[in-house]
Short mmCIF file of C-alpha atoms and ligand atoms in Angstrom, two decimals:
data_model
loop_
_atom_site.label_atom_id
_atom_site.label_comp_id
_atom_site.label_asym_id
_atom_site.label_seq_id
_atom_site.Cartn_x
_atom_site.Cartn_y
_atom_site.Cartn_z
CA MET A 4 20.56 4.60 2.63
CA SER A 5 17.44 2.76 1.52
CA ARG A 6 15.50 3.41 -1.67
CA GLY A 7 11.80 3.68 -2.38
CA LEU A 8 8.73 5.85 -1.95
CA LEU A 9 9.34 6.13 1.81
CA ALA A 10 13.14 5.88 1.85
CA ASN A 11 14.56 6.38 5.36
CA LYS A 12 11.32 7.69 6.82
CA VAL A 13 10.52 6.55 10.36
CA ILE A 14 6.87 5.51 10.31
CA LEU A 15 4.61 4.27 13.10
CA VAL A 16 1.95 1.71 12.14
CA THR A 17 -0.83 1.04 14.67
CA GLY A 18 -2.84 -2.16 14.47
CA ALA A 19 0.14 -3.79 12.78
CA SER A 20 -0.51 -7.31 14.08
CA SER A 21 -2.92 -8.32 11.30
CA GLY A 22 -4.90 -7.29 8.22
CA ILE A 23 -4.35 -3.86 6.70
CA GLY A 24 -1.80 -2.85 9.35
CA ALA A 25 0.41 -5.90 8.78
CA ALA A 26 0.21 -5.32 5.02
CA ALA A 27 1.14 -1.67 5.58
CA ALA A 28 4.20 -2.67 7.61
CA LYS A 29 5.37 -4.82 4.68
CA VAL A 30 4.61 -2.23 1.99
CA PHE A 31 6.25 0.63 3.94
CA SER A 32 9.34 -1.52 4.60
CA ARG A 33 9.55 -2.51 0.96
CA GLU A 34 9.43 1.21 0.13
CA GLY A 35 12.44 1.91 2.36
CA ALA A 36 10.81 3.02 5.62
CA VAL A 37 11.98 2.19 9.12
CA VAL A 38 8.80 0.90 10.76
CA VAL A 39 7.67 0.99 14.37
CA LEU A 40 4.85 -1.51 14.85
CA THR A 41 2.26 -1.50 17.59
CA ALA A 42 -0.83 -3.55 18.57
CA ARG A 43 -1.91 -5.60 21.58
CA ARG A 44 -0.92 -9.12 20.37
CA GLU A 45 2.77 -9.40 21.11
CA ASP A 46 3.32 -12.77 19.40
CA ARG A 47 2.01 -11.44 16.08
CA LEU A 48 4.06 -8.24 16.32
CA VAL A 49 7.27 -10.08 17.16
CA ALA A 50 6.78 -12.54 14.27
CA LEU A 51 6.17 -9.70 11.81
CA GLY A 52 9.12 -7.70 13.13
CA ASP A 53 11.38 -10.78 12.69
CA GLU A 54 10.06 -11.33 9.15
CA LEU A 55 10.80 -7.72 8.17
CA ARG A 56 14.28 -7.73 9.72
CA ASP A 57 15.06 -11.06 7.99
CA ALA A 58 14.19 -9.30 4.72
CA GLY A 59 16.73 -6.57 5.55
CA ALA A 60 14.38 -3.88 6.89
CA GLU A 61 14.63 -1.95 10.14
CA ALA A 62 11.64 -2.60 12.41
CA SER A 63 10.80 -2.24 16.10
CA CYS A 64 7.76 -3.43 18.01
CA VAL A 65 5.95 -2.02 21.01
CA VAL A 66 2.90 -3.66 22.55
CA GLY A 67 0.11 -1.25 23.35
CA ASP A 68 -3.60 -0.50 23.45
CA MET A 69 -4.21 2.68 21.44
CA SER A 70 -7.32 3.52 23.44
CA VAL A 71 -4.93 4.16 26.35
CA ALA A 72 -3.16 7.52 25.97
CA ALA A 73 0.00 6.38 27.75
CA ASP A 74 0.36 3.41 25.36
CA ALA A 75 0.09 5.66 22.30
CA GLY A 76 2.69 7.90 23.92
CA ARG A 77 5.05 4.96 24.52
CA ALA A 78 4.85 3.94 20.84
CA VAL A 79 5.76 7.44 19.67
CA ASP A 80 8.46 7.75 22.33
CA LEU A 81 10.02 4.48 21.18
CA ALA A 82 10.28 5.74 17.60
CA VAL A 83 11.96 8.94 18.74
CA ALA A 84 14.25 7.17 21.24
CA GLU A 85 15.40 4.49 18.77
CA TYR A 86 15.52 6.45 15.51
CA GLY A 87 15.66 10.09 16.61
CA ARG A 88 12.42 11.23 14.99
CA LEU A 89 8.93 10.36 13.71
CA ASP A 90 8.32 11.22 10.05
CA GLY A 91 4.98 9.54 9.54
CA ALA A 92 2.19 7.51 11.10
CA PHE A 93 -0.54 5.22 9.82
CA ASN A 94 -3.22 5.27 12.51
CA ASN A 95 -4.93 2.07 11.46
CA ALA A 96 -5.92 0.27 14.70
CA GLY A 97 -9.66 -0.22 14.84
CA ILE A 98 -12.47 -2.62 15.58
CA GLY A 99 -15.77 -3.41 13.89
CA GLY A 100 -18.38 -5.25 15.90
CA ASP A 101 -21.34 -7.41 14.97
CA ARG A 102 -24.23 -5.94 13.06
CA THR A 103 -27.15 -5.01 15.35
CA PRO A 104 -30.02 -2.54 14.87
CA LEU A 105 -29.32 0.77 16.64
CA HIS A 106 -32.13 0.44 19.22
CA LEU A 107 -30.89 -3.02 20.26
CA MET A 108 -27.19 -2.15 20.41
CA ALA A 109 -25.73 -2.41 23.93
CA ASP A 110 -24.24 0.76 25.40
CA ASP A 111 -20.94 -0.96 26.10
CA VAL A 112 -20.57 -1.84 22.41
CA TYR A 113 -20.90 1.87 21.61
CA ASP A 114 -18.35 2.74 24.31
CA THR A 115 -15.80 0.14 23.17
CA ILE A 116 -16.01 1.11 19.51
CA MET A 117 -15.69 4.80 20.32
CA ASP A 118 -12.78 4.15 22.70
CA VAL A 119 -10.71 2.29 20.13
CA ASN A 120 -11.75 3.94 16.86
CA VAL A 121 -12.04 7.57 17.97
CA ARG A 122 -10.14 7.99 21.25
CA GLY A 123 -7.43 5.76 19.81
CA ILE A 124 -6.92 8.11 16.86
CA TRP A 125 -7.12 11.10 19.24
CA ASN A 126 -4.44 9.61 21.49
CA CYS A 127 -2.18 8.87 18.53
CA LEU A 128 -2.64 12.26 16.85
CA ARG A 129 -1.76 14.15 20.02
CA HIS A 130 1.49 12.28 20.62
CA GLU A 131 2.50 12.10 16.95
CA ILE A 132 1.91 15.81 16.32
CA ALA A 133 3.85 16.72 19.49
CA ALA A 134 6.78 14.64 18.22
CA MET A 135 6.61 16.06 14.68
CA LEU A 136 6.34 19.76 15.52
CA PRO A 137 9.94 20.26 16.72
CA ARG A 138 11.21 18.61 13.50
CA GLY A 139 9.20 20.92 11.25
CA GLY A 140 6.59 18.49 9.98
CA GLY A 141 5.49 15.03 9.03
CA ALA A 142 2.64 13.09 7.46
CA ILE A 143 -0.20 11.21 9.13
CA VAL A 144 -2.79 8.91 7.56
CA ASN A 145 -5.83 7.84 9.58
CA ASN A 146 -7.75 4.73 8.61
CA SER A 147 -11.44 5.59 8.36
CA SER A 148 -13.81 3.51 6.17
CA VAL A 149 -16.46 3.94 3.53
CA ALA A 150 -18.62 3.89 6.68
CA GLY A 151 -17.05 7.28 7.46
CA LEU A 152 -18.60 8.67 4.27
CA VAL A 153 -21.97 6.91 4.01
CA ALA A 154 -24.17 4.83 6.31
CA ILE A 155 -23.95 1.05 6.33
CA PRO A 156 -26.81 -0.91 7.91
CA ALA A 157 -26.95 -2.09 11.54
CA ALA A 158 -23.56 -0.63 12.46
CA ALA A 159 -24.42 2.79 13.94
CA PRO A 160 -21.51 3.08 16.44
CA TYR A 161 -19.01 2.00 13.78
CA VAL A 162 -20.47 4.47 11.24
CA ALA A 163 -20.36 7.26 13.85
CA SER A 164 -16.79 6.37 14.85
CA LYS A 165 -15.51 6.38 11.28
CA HIS A 166 -17.23 9.72 10.54
CA ALA A 167 -15.46 11.05 13.66
CA VAL A 168 -12.11 9.83 12.31
CA ILE A 169 -12.69 12.04 9.27
CA GLY A 170 -13.62 14.96 11.55
CA LEU A 171 -10.37 14.56 13.50
CA THR A 172 -8.44 14.25 10.23
CA ARG A 173 -9.87 17.51 8.90
CA ALA A 174 -9.43 19.38 12.18
CA ALA A 175 -5.80 18.31 12.59
CA ALA A 176 -4.98 18.99 8.94
CA ASP A 177 -6.37 22.51 9.22
CA GLU A 178 -4.66 23.25 12.52
CA TYR A 179 -1.14 22.08 11.60
CA ALA A 180 -0.90 22.85 7.86
CA LYS A 181 1.37 25.84 8.42
CA GLN A 182 3.67 23.74 10.61
CA GLY A 183 4.32 21.25 7.83
CA ILE A 184 2.18 18.40 9.11
CA ARG A 185 -0.11 16.81 6.52
CA VAL A 186 -3.06 14.76 7.81
CA ASN A 187 -5.17 12.67 5.46
CA ALA A 188 -7.45 9.64 5.69
CA VAL A 189 -8.08 6.52 3.67
CA ALA A 190 -11.62 5.15 3.48
CA PRO A 191 -11.36 1.46 2.59
CA GLY A 192 -14.25 -0.50 1.20
CA THR A 193 -14.67 -4.12 2.27
CA THR A 194 -11.18 -5.56 2.62
CA ARG A 195 -10.22 -9.23 2.97
CA SER A 196 -8.63 -9.04 6.41
CA GLU A 197 -9.01 -11.92 8.90
CA ILE A 198 -11.98 -10.22 10.54
CA THR A 199 -13.87 -9.92 7.23
CA VAL A 200 -13.06 -13.43 6.07
CA ASP A 201 -14.37 -14.74 9.42
CA TRP A 202 -17.51 -12.57 9.09
CA PHE A 203 -18.09 -13.87 5.55
CA ALA A 204 -17.71 -17.46 6.83
CA ARG A 205 -20.28 -16.88 9.61
CA ASN A 206 -22.80 -15.13 7.33
CA PRO A 207 -23.43 -17.11 4.15
CA GLY A 208 -24.22 -14.91 1.14
CA MET A 209 -22.64 -11.80 2.74
CA GLU A 210 -19.56 -11.83 0.52
CA GLN A 211 -21.71 -12.05 -2.62
CA LEU A 212 -23.95 -9.22 -1.33
CA THR A 213 -20.97 -6.99 -0.54
CA ASN A 214 -19.41 -7.69 -3.92
CA SER A 215 -22.68 -6.88 -5.68
CA LEU A 216 -22.68 -3.40 -4.07
CA THR A 217 -19.13 -2.71 -5.26
CA PRO A 218 -18.75 -1.70 -8.92
CA GLN A 219 -15.47 -3.62 -9.24
CA GLY A 220 -17.34 -6.66 -7.90
CA ARG A 221 -14.86 -7.76 -5.23
CA ALA A 222 -13.33 -6.91 -1.87
CA ALA A 223 -9.92 -5.25 -1.59
CA GLU A 224 -6.78 -7.09 -0.54
CA PRO A 225 -5.14 -5.44 2.52
CA GLN A 226 -2.12 -4.51 0.41
CA GLU A 227 -4.29 -2.35 -1.85
CA ILE A 228 -5.21 -0.13 1.12
CA ALA A 229 -1.60 -0.09 2.30
CA GLU A 230 -0.34 1.10 -1.11
CA ALA A 231 -2.69 4.12 -0.97
CA ALA A 232 -1.55 4.94 2.57
CA ALA A 233 2.10 4.69 1.47
CA TRP A 234 1.52 7.27 -1.25
CA LEU A 235 -0.27 9.64 1.15
CA LEU A 236 2.66 9.32 3.59
CA SER A 237 5.23 9.98 0.88
CA ASP A 238 6.72 13.22 -0.44
CA ARG A 239 4.91 12.68 -3.76
CA CYS A 240 1.81 14.58 -2.59
CA PRO A 241 3.12 17.60 -0.64
CA PHE A 242 0.05 19.78 -1.37
CA LEU A 243 -2.43 17.16 -0.18
CA THR A 244 -3.88 17.56 3.29
CA GLY A 245 -7.30 17.19 4.92
CA THR A 246 -8.48 14.79 2.23
CA VAL A 247 -10.25 11.46 2.46
CA LEU A 248 -9.25 8.95 -0.19
CA PRO A 249 -11.82 6.18 -0.76
CA VAL A 250 -10.07 2.92 -1.69
CA ASP A 251 -13.26 1.06 -2.38
CA GLY A 252 -13.61 -0.29 -5.92
CA GLY A 253 -16.11 2.50 -6.62
CA PHE A 254 -18.47 1.74 -3.67
CA VAL A 255 -19.18 5.32 -2.54
CA ASN A 256 -19.41 6.54 -6.11
CA HIS A 257 -22.13 3.99 -6.90
P1 NDP B 13 -7.93 -6.56 11.69
O1 NDP B 13 -8.83 -7.02 12.78
O2 NDP B 13 -7.14 -7.56 10.93
O3 NDP B 13 -6.89 -5.49 12.25
C1 NDP B 13 -7.18 -4.61 13.28
C2 NDP B 13 -5.88 -4.23 13.93
O4 NDP B 13 -6.13 -3.27 14.97
C3 NDP B 13 -5.19 -5.41 14.58
O5 NDP B 13 -3.82 -5.34 14.36
C4 NDP B 13 -5.50 -5.23 16.07
O6 NDP B 13 -4.44 -5.79 16.80
C5 NDP B 13 -5.52 -3.72 16.16
N1 NDP B 13 -6.27 -3.22 17.30
C6 NDP B 13 -7.57 -3.42 17.58
N2 NDP B 13 -7.88 -2.81 18.73
C7 NDP B 13 -6.75 -2.20 19.18
C8 NDP B 13 -6.42 -1.42 20.31
N3 NDP B 13 -7.33 -1.13 21.26
N4 NDP B 13 -5.15 -0.98 20.44
C9 NDP B 13 -4.22 -1.28 19.51
N5 NDP B 13 -4.47 -2.01 18.42
C10 NDP B 13 -5.72 -2.47 18.27
O7 NDP B 13 -8.85 -5.71 10.73
P2 NDP B 13 -8.52 -4.75 9.49
O8 NDP B 13 -7.13 -4.87 9.06
O9 NDP B 13 -9.61 -4.96 8.54
O10 NDP B 13 -8.76 -3.32 10.17
C11 NDP B 13 -7.81 -2.28 10.17
C12 NDP B 13 -8.54 -0.96 10.09
O11 NDP B 13 -9.20 -0.89 8.81
C13 NDP B 13 -9.61 -0.72 11.15
O12 NDP B 13 -9.54 0.61 11.61
C14 NDP B 13 -10.90 -0.95 10.37
O13 NDP B 13 -11.99 -0.24 10.91
C15 NDP B 13 -10.51 -0.41 9.00
N6 NDP B 13 -11.36 -0.86 7.90
C16 NDP B 13 -11.45 -2.20 7.58
C17 NDP B 13 -12.26 -2.61 6.55
C18 NDP B 13 -12.43 -4.07 6.19
O14 NDP B 13 -13.33 -4.40 5.40
N7 NDP B 13 -11.60 -4.97 6.67
C19 NDP B 13 -13.03 -1.65 5.75
C20 NDP B 13 -12.85 -0.27 6.17
C21 NDP B 13 -12.03 0.09 7.19
P3 NDP B 13 -4.52 -6.42 18.27
O15 NDP B 13 -5.79 -7.21 18.35
O16 NDP B 13 -3.28 -7.26 18.31
O17 NDP B 13 -4.46 -5.25 19.19
#
């Protein structure tokens, strides 16, 4: 028997190959969870799985594209086949995209962002909920963004997609509350994942600008988002469902 906030819970983490998802895999493992990791980059997943098992955790990996329903289904099926159940899921996989004014944005950028950020969450929710219902419940956390709560400039498809994540979170929370499934969302502010560090490097002054808009004056570390997700997935907040938790250094409050 493991100990911790998530002791012995079987938890699926999507987008586990880097950034917030990789940090979540480590935090959830540290808190006693058995983790099932999924993303498209197999080498990253395998390396992380090995690292967690070397540290004494139980972890399995399944390569998949969450915008493809069958891949989301395979990830959930693997958790149930290997560990007998799915207690929780952190639906974190998502993409950003370069900043472009709305009227200049290519249609295929819109389609790709919607496919991964919205259909991906849709695919995951459907399979996760179907696996949780026979067991009498579970907890799901979707990764939205502060861009799901307010507009950010020159990122219309991303803003729309992250608002939609909150819509799906609320709808699912309402629909399955009586069946013991809690569904919440985190809304991270700027977080120092690889994608953001690269974006800061390509756009001089952007990090300083972002920090100046954040009352705490800095970006989050991926682990800070993961810690909030761990709490929402835990049994410490049984009466909490349909909420969106900004983890943003005060950005949306400003
Ligand atoms: P990363 O790029 O480091 O991580 C994104 C993860 O999603 C990767 O593991 C990637 O893995 C995976 N992914 C992307 N597309 C797919 C797909 N089609 N199917 C399966 N997995 C996919 O960025 P972050 O950690 O920053 O992003 C994680 C989440 O946090 C995203 O939803 C993002 O929108 C959100 N977020 C990030 C913020 C930030 O400032 N960094 C702020 C607010 C929200 P792979 O390429 O191997 O498939």
